[in-house]
Tab-separated table of N, CA and C in Angstrom:
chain	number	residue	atom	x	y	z
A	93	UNK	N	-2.288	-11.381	11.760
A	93	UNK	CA	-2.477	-11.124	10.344
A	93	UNK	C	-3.475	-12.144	9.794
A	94	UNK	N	-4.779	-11.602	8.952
A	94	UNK	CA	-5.305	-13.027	8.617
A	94	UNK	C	-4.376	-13.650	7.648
A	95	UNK	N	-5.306	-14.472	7.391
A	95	UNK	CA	-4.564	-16.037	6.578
A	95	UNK	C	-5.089	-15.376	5.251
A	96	UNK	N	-4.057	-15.458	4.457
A	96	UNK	CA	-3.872	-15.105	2.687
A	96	UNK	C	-4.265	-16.174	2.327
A	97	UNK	N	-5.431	-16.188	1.042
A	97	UNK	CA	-5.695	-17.004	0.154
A	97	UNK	C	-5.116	-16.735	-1.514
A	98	UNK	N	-3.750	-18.252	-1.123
A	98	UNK	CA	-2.671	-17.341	-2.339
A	98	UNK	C	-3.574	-17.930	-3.741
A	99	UNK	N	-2.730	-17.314	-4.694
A	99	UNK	CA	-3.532	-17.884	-5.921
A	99	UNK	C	-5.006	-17.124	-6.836
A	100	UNK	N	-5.096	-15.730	-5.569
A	100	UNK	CA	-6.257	-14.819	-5.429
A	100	UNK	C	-5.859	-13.367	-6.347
A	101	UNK	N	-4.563	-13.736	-6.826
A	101	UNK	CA	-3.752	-12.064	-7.206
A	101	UNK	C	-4.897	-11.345	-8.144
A	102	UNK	N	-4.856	-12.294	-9.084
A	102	UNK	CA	-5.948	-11.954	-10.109
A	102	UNK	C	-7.471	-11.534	-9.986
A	103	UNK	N	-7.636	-11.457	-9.376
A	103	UNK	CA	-9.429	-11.430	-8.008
A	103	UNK	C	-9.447	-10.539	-7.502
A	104	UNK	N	-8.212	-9.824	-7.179
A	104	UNK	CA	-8.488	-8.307	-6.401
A	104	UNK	C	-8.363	-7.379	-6.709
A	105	UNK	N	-8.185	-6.662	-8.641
A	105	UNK	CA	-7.737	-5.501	-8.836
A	105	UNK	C	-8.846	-4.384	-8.380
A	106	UNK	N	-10.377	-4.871	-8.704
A	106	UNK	CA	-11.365	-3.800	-8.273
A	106	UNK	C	-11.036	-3.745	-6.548
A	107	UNK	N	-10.715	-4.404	-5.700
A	107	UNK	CA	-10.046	-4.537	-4.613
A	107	UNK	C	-9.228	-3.595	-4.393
A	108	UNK	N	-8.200	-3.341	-5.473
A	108	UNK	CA	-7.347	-3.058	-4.857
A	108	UNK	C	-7.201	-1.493	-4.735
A	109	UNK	N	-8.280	-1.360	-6.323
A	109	UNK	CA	-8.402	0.125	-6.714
A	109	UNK	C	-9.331	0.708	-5.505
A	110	UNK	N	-10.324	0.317	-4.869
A	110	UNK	CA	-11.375	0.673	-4.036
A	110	UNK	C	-10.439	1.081	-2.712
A	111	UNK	N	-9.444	0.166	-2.006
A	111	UNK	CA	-8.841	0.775	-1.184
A	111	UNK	C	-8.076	1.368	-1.108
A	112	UNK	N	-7.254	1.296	-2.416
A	112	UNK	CA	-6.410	2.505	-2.689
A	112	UNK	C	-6.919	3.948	-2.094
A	113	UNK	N	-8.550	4.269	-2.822
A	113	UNK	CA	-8.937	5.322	-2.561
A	113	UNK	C	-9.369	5.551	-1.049
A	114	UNK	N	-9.690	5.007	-1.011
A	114	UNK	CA	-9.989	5.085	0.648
A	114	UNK	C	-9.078	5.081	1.717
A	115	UNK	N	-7.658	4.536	1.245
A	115	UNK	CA	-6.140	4.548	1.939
A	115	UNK	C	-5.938	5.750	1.871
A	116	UNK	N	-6.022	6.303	0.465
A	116	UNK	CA	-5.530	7.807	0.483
A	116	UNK	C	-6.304	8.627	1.052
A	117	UNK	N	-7.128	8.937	1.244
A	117	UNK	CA	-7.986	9.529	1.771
A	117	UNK	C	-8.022	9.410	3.759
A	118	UNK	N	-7.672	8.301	3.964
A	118	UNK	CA	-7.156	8.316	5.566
A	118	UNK	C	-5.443	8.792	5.542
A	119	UNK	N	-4.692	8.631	4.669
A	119	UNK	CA	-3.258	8.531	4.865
A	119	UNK	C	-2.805	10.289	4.853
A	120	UNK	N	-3.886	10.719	3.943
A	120	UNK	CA	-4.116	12.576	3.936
A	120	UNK	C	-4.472	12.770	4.973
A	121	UNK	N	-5.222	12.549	5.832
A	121	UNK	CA	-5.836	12.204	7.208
A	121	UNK	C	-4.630	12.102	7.997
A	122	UNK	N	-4.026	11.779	8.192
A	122	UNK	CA	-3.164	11.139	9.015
A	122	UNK	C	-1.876	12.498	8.503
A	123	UNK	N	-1.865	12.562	7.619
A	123	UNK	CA	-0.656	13.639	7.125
A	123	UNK	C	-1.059	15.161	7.522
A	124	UNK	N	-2.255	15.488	7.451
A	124	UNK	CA	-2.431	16.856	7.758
A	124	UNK	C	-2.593	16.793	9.496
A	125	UNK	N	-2.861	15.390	10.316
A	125	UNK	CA	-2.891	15.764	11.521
A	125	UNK	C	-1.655	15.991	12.240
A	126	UNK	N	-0.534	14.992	11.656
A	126	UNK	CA	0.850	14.793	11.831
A	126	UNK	C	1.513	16.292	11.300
A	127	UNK	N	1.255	16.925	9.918
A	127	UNK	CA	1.940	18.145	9.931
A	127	UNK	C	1.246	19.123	10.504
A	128	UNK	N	-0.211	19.439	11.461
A	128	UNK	CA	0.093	20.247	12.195
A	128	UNK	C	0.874	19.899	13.804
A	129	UNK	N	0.709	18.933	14.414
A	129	UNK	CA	1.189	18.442	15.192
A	129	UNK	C	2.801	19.226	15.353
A	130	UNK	N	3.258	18.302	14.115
A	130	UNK	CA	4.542	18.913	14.011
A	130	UNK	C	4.789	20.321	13.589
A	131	UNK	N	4.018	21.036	13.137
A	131	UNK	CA	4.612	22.066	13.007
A	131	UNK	C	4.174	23.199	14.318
A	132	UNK	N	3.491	22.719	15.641
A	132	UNK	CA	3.286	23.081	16.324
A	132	UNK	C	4.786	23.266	17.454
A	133	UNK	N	5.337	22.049	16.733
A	133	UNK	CA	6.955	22.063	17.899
A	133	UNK	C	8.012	22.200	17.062
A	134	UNK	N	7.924	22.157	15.346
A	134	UNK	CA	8.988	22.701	14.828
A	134	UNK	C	8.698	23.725	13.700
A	135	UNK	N	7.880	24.344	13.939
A	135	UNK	CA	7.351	25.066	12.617
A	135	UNK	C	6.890	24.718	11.401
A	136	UNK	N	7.628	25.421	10.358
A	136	UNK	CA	7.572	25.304	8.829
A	136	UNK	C	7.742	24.228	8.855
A	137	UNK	N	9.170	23.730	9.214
A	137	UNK	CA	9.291	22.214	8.463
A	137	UNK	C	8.555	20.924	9.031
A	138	UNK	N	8.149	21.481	10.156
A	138	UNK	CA	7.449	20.293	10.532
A	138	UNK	C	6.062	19.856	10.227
A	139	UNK	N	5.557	20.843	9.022
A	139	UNK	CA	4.089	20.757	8.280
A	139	UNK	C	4.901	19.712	7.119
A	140	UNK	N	6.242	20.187	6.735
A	140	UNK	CA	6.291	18.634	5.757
A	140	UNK	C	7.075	17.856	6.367
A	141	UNK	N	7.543	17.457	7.473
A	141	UNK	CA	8.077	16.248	7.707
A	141	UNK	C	6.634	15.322	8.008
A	142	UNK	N	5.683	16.350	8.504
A	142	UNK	CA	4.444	15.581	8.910
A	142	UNK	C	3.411	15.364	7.697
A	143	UNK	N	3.459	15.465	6.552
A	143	UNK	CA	3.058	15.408	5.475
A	143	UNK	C	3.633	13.766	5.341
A	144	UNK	N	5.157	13.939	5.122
A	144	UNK	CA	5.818	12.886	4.247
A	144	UNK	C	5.483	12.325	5.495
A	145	UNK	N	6.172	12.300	6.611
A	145	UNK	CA	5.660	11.042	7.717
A	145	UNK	C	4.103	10.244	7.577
A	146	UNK	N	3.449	11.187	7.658
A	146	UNK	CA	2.027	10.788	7.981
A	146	UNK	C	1.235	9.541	6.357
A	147	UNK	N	1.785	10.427	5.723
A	147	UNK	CA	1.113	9.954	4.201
A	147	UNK	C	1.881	8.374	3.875
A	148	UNK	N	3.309	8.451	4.228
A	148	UNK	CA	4.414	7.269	4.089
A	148	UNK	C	3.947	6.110	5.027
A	149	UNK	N	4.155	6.915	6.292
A	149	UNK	CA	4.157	5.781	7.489
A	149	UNK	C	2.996	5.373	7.658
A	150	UNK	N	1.767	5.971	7.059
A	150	UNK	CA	0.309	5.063	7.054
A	150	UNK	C	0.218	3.908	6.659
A	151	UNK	N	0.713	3.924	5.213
A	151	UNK	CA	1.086	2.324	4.240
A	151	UNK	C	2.086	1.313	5.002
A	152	UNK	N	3.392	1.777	5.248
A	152	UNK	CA	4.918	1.024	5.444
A	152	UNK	C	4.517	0.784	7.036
A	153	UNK	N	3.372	1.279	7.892
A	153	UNK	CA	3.423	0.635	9.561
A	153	UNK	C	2.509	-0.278	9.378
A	154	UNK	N	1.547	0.258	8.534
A	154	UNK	CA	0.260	-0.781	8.615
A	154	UNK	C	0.235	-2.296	8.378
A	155	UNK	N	0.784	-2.203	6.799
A	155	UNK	CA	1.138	-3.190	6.274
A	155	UNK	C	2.335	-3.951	6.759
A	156	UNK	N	3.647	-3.065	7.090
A	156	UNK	CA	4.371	-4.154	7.431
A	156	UNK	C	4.314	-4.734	9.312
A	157	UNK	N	2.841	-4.616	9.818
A	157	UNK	CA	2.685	-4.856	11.054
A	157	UNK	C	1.401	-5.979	10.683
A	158	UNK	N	0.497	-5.437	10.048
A	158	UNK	CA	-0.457	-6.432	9.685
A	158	UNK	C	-0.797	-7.007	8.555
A	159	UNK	N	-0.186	-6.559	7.198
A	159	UNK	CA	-0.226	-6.928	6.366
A	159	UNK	C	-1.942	-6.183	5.216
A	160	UNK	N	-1.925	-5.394	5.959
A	160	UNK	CA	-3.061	-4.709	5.555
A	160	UNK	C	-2.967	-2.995	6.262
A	161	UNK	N	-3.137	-2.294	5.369
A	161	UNK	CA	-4.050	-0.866	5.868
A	161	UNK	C	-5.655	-1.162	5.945
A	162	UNK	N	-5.793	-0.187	6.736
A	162	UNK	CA	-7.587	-0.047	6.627
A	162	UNK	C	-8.212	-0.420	5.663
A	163	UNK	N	-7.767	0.108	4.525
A	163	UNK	CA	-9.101	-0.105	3.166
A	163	UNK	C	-8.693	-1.292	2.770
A	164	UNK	N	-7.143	-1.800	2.870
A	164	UNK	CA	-7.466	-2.958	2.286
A	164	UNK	C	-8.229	-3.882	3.719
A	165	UNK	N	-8.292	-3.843	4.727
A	165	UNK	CA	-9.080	-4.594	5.790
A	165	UNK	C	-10.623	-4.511	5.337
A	166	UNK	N	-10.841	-3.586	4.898
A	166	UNK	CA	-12.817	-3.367	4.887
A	166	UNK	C	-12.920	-4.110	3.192
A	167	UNK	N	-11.387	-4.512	2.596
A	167	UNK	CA	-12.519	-4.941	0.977
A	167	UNK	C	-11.480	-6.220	1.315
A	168	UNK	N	-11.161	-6.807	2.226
A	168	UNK	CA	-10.597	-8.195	2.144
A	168	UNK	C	-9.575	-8.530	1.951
A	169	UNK	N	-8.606	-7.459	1.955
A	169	UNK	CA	-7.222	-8.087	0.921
A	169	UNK	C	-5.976	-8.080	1.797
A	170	UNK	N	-4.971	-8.289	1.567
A	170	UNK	CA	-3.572	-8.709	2.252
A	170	UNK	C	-2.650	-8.520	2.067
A	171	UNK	N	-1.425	-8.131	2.183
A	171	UNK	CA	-0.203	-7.720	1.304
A	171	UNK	C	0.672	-9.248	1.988
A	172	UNK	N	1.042	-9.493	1.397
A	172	UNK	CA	2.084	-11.017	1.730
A	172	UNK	C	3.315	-11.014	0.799
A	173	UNK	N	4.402	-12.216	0.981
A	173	UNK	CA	5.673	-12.207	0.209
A	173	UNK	C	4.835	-13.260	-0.583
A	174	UNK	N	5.429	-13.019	-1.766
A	174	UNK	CA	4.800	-14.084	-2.948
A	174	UNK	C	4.972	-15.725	-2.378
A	175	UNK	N	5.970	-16.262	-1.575
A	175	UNK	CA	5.664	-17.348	-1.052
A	175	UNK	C	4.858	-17.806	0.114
A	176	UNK	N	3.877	-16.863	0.308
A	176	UNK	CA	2.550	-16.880	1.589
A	176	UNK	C	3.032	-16.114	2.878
A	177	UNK	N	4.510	-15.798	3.105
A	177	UNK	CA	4.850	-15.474	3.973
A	177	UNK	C	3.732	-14.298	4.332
A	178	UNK	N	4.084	-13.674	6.021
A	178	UNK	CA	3.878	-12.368	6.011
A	178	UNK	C	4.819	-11.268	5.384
A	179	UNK	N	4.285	-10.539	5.084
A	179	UNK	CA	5.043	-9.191	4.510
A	179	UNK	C	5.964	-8.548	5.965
A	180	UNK	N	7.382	-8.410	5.886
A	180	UNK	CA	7.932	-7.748	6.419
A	180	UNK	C	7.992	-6.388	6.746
A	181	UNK	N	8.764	-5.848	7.264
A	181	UNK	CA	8.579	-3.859	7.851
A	181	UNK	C	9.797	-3.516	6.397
A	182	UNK	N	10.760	-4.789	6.387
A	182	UNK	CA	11.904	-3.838	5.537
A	182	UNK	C	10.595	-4.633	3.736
A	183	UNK	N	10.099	-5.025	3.604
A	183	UNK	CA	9.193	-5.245	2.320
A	183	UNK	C	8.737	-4.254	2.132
A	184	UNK	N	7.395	-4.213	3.609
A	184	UNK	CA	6.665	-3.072	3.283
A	184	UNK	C	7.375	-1.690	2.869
A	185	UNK	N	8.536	-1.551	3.866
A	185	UNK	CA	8.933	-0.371	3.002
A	185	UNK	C	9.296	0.025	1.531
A	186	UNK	N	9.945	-0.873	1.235
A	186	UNK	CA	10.499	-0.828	-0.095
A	186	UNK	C	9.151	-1.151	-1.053
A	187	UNK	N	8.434	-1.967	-0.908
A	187	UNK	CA	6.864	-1.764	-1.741
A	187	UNK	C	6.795	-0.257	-1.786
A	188	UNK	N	6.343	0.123	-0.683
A	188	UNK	CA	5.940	1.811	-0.169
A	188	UNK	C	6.675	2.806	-0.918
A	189	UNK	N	7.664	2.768	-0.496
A	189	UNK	CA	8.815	3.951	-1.302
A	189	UNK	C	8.770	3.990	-2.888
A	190	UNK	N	8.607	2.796	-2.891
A	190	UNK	CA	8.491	2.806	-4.657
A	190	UNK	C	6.471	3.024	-5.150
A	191	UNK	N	6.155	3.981	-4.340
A	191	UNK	CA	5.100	4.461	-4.785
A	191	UNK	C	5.267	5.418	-5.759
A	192	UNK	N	6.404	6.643	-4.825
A	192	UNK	CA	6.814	7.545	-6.080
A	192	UNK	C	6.900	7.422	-7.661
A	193	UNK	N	7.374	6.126	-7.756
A	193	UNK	CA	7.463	5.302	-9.579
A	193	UNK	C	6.002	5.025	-9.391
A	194	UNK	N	5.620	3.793	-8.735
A	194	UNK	CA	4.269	3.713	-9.533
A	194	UNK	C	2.955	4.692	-9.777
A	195	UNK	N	3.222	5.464	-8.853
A	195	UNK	CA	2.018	6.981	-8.528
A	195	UNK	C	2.639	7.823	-9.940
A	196	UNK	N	3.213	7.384	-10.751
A	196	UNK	CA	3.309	8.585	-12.297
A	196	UNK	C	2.326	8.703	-12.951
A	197	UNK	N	1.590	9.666	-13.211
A	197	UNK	CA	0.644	10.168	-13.926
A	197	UNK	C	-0.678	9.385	-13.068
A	198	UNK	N	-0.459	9.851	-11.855
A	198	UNK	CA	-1.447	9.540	-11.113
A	198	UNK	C	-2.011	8.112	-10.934
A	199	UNK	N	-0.888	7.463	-10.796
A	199	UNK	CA	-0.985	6.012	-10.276
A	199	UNK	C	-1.096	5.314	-11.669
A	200	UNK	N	-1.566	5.449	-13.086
A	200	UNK	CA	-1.368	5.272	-14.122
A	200	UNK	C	0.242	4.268	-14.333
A	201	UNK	N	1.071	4.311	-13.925
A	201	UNK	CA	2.232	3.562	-14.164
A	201	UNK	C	2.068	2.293	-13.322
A	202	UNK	N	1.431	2.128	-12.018
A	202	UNK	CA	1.798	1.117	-11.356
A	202	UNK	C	0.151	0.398	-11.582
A	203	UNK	N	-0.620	1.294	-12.225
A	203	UNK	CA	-2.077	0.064	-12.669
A	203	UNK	C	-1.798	-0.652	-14.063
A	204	UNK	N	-0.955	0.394	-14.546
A	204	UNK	CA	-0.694	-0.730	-16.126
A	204	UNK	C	0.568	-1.683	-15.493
A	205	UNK	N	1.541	-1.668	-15.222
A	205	UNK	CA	2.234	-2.400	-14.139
A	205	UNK	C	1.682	-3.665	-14.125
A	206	UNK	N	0.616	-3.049	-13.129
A	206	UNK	CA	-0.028	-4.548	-12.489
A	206	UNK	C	-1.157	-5.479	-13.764
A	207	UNK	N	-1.438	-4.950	-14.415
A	207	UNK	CA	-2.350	-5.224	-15.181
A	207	UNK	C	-1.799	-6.222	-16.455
A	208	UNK	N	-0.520	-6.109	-16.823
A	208	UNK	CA	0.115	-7.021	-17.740
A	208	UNK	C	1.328	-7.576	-16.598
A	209	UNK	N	1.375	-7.586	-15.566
A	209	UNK	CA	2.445	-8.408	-14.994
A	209	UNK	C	1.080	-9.644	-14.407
A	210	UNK	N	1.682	-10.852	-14.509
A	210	UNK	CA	1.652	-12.358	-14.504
A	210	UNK	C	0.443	-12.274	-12.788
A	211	UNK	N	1.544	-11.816	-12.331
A	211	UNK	CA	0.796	-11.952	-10.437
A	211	UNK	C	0.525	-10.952	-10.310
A	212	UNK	N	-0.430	-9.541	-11.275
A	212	UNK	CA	-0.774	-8.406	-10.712
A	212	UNK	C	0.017	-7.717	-9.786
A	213	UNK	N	1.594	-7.465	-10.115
A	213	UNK	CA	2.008	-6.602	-8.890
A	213	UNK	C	2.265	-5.491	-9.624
A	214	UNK	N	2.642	-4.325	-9.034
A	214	UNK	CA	2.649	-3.023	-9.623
A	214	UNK	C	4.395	-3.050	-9.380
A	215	UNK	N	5.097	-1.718	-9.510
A	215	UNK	CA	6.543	-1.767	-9.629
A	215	UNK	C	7.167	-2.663	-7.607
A	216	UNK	N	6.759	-1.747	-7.119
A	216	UNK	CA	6.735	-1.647	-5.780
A	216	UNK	C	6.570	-3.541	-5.245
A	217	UNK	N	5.621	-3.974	-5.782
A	217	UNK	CA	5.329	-5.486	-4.983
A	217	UNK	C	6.875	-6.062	-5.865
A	218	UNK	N	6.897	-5.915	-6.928
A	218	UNK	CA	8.345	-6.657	-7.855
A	218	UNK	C	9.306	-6.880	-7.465
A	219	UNK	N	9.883	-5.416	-7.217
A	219	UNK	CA	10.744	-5.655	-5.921
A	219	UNK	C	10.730	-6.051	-4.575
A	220	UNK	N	10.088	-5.548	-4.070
A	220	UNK	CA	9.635	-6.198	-3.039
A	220	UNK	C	9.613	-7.891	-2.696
A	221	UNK	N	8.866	-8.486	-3.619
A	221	UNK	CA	8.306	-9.752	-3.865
A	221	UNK	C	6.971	-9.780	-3.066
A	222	UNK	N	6.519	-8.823	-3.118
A	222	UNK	CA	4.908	-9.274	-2.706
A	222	UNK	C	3.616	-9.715	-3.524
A	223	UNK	N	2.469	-10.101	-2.737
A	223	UNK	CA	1.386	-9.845	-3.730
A	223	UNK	C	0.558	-9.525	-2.923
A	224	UNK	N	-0.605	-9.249	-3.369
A	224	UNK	CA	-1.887	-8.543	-2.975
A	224	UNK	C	-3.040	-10.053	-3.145
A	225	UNK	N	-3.146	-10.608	-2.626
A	225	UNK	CA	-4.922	-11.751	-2.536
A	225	UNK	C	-5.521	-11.036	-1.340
A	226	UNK	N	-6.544	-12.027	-1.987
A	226	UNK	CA	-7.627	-12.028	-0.720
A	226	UNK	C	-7.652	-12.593	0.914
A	227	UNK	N	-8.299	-12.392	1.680
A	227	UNK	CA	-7.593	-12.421	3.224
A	227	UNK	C	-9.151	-14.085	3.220
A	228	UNK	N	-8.745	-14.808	3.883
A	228	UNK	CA	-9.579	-15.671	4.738
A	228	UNK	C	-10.426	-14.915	5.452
């Protein structure tokens, strides 16, 4: 995992928005290959288990293995526990899951979120206890 430069929270929102888009855009990637996959050995339902798998488990493996997805790797940034730690698998998840809340009105809830909370976290890092800086 690189080395987090803490103290950076505030420094990465154009950061964070840039890989957002580019996360989603591989994590759809990853969801439409996973639901045909799966629905090749279980049918119907396996176009949405491979949806929710693919789109979920892009964020919650990435991050809680390296502390980064792709886009945040290409614009610098890091997901960590607010005390420098690395970000865990049971963090990352619970960040992750609580996308559903912050993704309301199209991610609109978890950018105002982050935008008047202290350390820029959106609902998801709060609980969690993460933050988002910049990587060394």
């Amino acid at each position: 995992m690189p080395e987090p430069v803490m103290g950076t929270q505030e420094d990465v929102i154009l950061s964070r928005v840039f890989a957002f888009i580019i996360d989603h855009i591989l994590s759809l990637v990853a969801a439409v290959v996973l639901g045909i996959g799966l629905a090749a050995a279980l049918g119907r339902a396996g176009i949405w288990l491979g949806v929710i798998l693919g789109f979920t488990g892009y964020f919650i493996v990435l991050e809680g293995l390296f502390g980064q997805t792709l886009g945040k790797r290409l614009l610098g940034i890091v997901v960590v526990k607010r005390s420098g730690e690395p970000i865990s698998m049971g963090s990352s998840l619970v960040r992750n899951v609580l996308r559903i809340i912050d993704g309301i009105l199209s991610y609109a809830v978890g950018l105002v979120v982050m935008l008047v909370s202290d350390d820029r976290q959106r609902i998801g890092d709060h609980v969690a206890d993460t933050v988002v800086v910049r990587a060394r």
